[in-house]
Structures are given as structure tokens and as C-alpha cells.
mmCIF file of C-alpha atoms in Angstrom:
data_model
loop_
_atom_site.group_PDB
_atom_site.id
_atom_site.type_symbol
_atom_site.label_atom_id
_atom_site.label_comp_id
_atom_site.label_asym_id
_atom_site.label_seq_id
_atom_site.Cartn_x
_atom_site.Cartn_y
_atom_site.Cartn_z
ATOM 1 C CA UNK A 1 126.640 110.603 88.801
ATOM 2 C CA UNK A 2 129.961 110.939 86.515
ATOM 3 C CA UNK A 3 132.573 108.575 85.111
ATOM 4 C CA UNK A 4 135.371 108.477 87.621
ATOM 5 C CA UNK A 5 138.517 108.106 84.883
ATOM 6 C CA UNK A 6 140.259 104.907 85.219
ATOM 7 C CA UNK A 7 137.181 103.326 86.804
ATOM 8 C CA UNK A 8 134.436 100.394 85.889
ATOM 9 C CA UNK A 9 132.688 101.381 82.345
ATOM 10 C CA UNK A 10 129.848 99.593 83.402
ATOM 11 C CA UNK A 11 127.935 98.235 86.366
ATOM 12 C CA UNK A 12 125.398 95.891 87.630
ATOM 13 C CA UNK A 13 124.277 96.068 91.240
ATOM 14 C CA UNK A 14 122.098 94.117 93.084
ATOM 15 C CA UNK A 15 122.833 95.000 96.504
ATOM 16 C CA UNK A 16 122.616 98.909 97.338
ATOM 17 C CA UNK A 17 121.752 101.501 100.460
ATOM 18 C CA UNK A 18 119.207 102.436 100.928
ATOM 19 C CA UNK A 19 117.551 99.170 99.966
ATOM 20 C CA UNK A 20 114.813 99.149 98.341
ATOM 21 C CA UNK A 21 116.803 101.944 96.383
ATOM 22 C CA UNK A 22 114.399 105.054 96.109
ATOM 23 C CA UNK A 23 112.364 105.838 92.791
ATOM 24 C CA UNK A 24 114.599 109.104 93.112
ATOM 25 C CA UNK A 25 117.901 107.563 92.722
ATOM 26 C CA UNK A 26 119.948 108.554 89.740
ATOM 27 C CA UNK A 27 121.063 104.822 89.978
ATOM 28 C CA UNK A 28 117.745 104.244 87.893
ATOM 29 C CA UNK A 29 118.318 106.179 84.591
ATOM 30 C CA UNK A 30 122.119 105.992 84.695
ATOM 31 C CA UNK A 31 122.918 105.024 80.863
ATOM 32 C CA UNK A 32 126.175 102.869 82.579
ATOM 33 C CA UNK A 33 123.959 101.199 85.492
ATOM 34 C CA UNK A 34 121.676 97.793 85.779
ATOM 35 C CA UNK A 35 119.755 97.794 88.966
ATOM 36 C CA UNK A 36 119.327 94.211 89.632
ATOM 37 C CA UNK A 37 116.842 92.811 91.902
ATOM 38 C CA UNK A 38 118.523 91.666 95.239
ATOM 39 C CA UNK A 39 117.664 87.952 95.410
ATOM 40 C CA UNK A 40 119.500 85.599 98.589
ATOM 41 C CA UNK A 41 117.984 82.220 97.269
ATOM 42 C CA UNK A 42 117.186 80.338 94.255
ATOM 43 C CA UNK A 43 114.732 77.678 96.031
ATOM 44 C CA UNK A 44 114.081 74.585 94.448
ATOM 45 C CA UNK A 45 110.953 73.479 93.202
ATOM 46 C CA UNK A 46 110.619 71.062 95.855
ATOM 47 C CA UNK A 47 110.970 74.140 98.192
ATOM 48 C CA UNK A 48 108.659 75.913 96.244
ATOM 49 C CA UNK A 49 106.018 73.287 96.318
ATOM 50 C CA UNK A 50 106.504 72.784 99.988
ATOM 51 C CA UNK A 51 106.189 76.681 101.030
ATOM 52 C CA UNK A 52 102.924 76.844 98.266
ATOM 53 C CA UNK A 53 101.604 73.959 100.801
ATOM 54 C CA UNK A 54 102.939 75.663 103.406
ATOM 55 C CA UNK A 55 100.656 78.863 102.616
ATOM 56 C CA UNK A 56 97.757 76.847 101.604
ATOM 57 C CA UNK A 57 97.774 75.178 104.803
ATOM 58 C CA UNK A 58 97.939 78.846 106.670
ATOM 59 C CA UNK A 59 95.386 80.700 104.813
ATOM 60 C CA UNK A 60 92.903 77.477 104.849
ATOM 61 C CA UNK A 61 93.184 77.990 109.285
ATOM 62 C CA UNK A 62 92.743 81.895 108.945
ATOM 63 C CA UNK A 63 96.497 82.726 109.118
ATOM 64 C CA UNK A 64 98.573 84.694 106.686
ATOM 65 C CA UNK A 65 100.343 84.321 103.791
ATOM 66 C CA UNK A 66 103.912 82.839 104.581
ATOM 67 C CA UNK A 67 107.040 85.723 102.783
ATOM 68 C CA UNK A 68 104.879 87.914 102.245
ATOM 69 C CA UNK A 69 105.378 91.334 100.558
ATOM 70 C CA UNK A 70 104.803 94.490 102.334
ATOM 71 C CA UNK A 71 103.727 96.978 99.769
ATOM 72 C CA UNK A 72 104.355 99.841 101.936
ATOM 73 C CA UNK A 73 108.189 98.824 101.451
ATOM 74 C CA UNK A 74 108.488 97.159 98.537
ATOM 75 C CA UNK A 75 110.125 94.293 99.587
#
């Protein structure tokens, strides 16, 4: 990547194609770059509490885990 004159110094970026962005992304060493984590919610701990129940309740009858991460992906 180079500077494009005239443009941002700096950047922070959360959102980004192909997402997850791949290990081999010069995105990930740039000096000028923060790859953020790409979050859609900030739950409250009352939502928090209530999906930990939630997941409790599935695993306890066999089920699976409620969100949960596919390693394969990363996301």
C-alpha cells in the first residue's frame, strides 16, 4: 500500500472485504492502519445474562452452543 498525497494520514477500519480480512493482507502490518474488530452490538448485561441462560439451557438438552464461533472462519 502507499500514501495517496492529499489523502487520510491515518486509518482505523473495522469493516473490510474480504471479511474476516486474510492473515495475508498488507492491511495488517501497515505502519498507518488499525484493523479493528467488526463488532454490530454492544449487548447489555441483561442480554448477556439472558443468552449465558440461554446456552446453559441448550447444552443442558444436548443442543449447541447459541453464536457460536466457527473456527474454520474465524468469525
Amino acid at each position: 500500500m502507499r500514501s495517496i498525497p492529499g489523502s487520510c494520514p491515518y486509518a482505523a477500519l473495522d469493516a473490510l472485504w474480504p471479511e474476516p480480512l486474510p492473515q495475508s493482507s498488507p492491511l495488517w502490518l501497515h505502519p498507518k492502519v488499525t484493523v479493528m474488530p467488526h463488532v454490530a452490538r454492544r449487548p447489555t448485561v441483561a442480554q448477556i445474562v439472558t443468552e449465558i441462560a440461554a446456552n446453559i439451557r441448550s447444552i443442558q438438552a444436548g443442543g449447541r452452543l447459541l453464536q457460536e464461533i466457527d473456527m474454520t472462519t474465524g468469525y
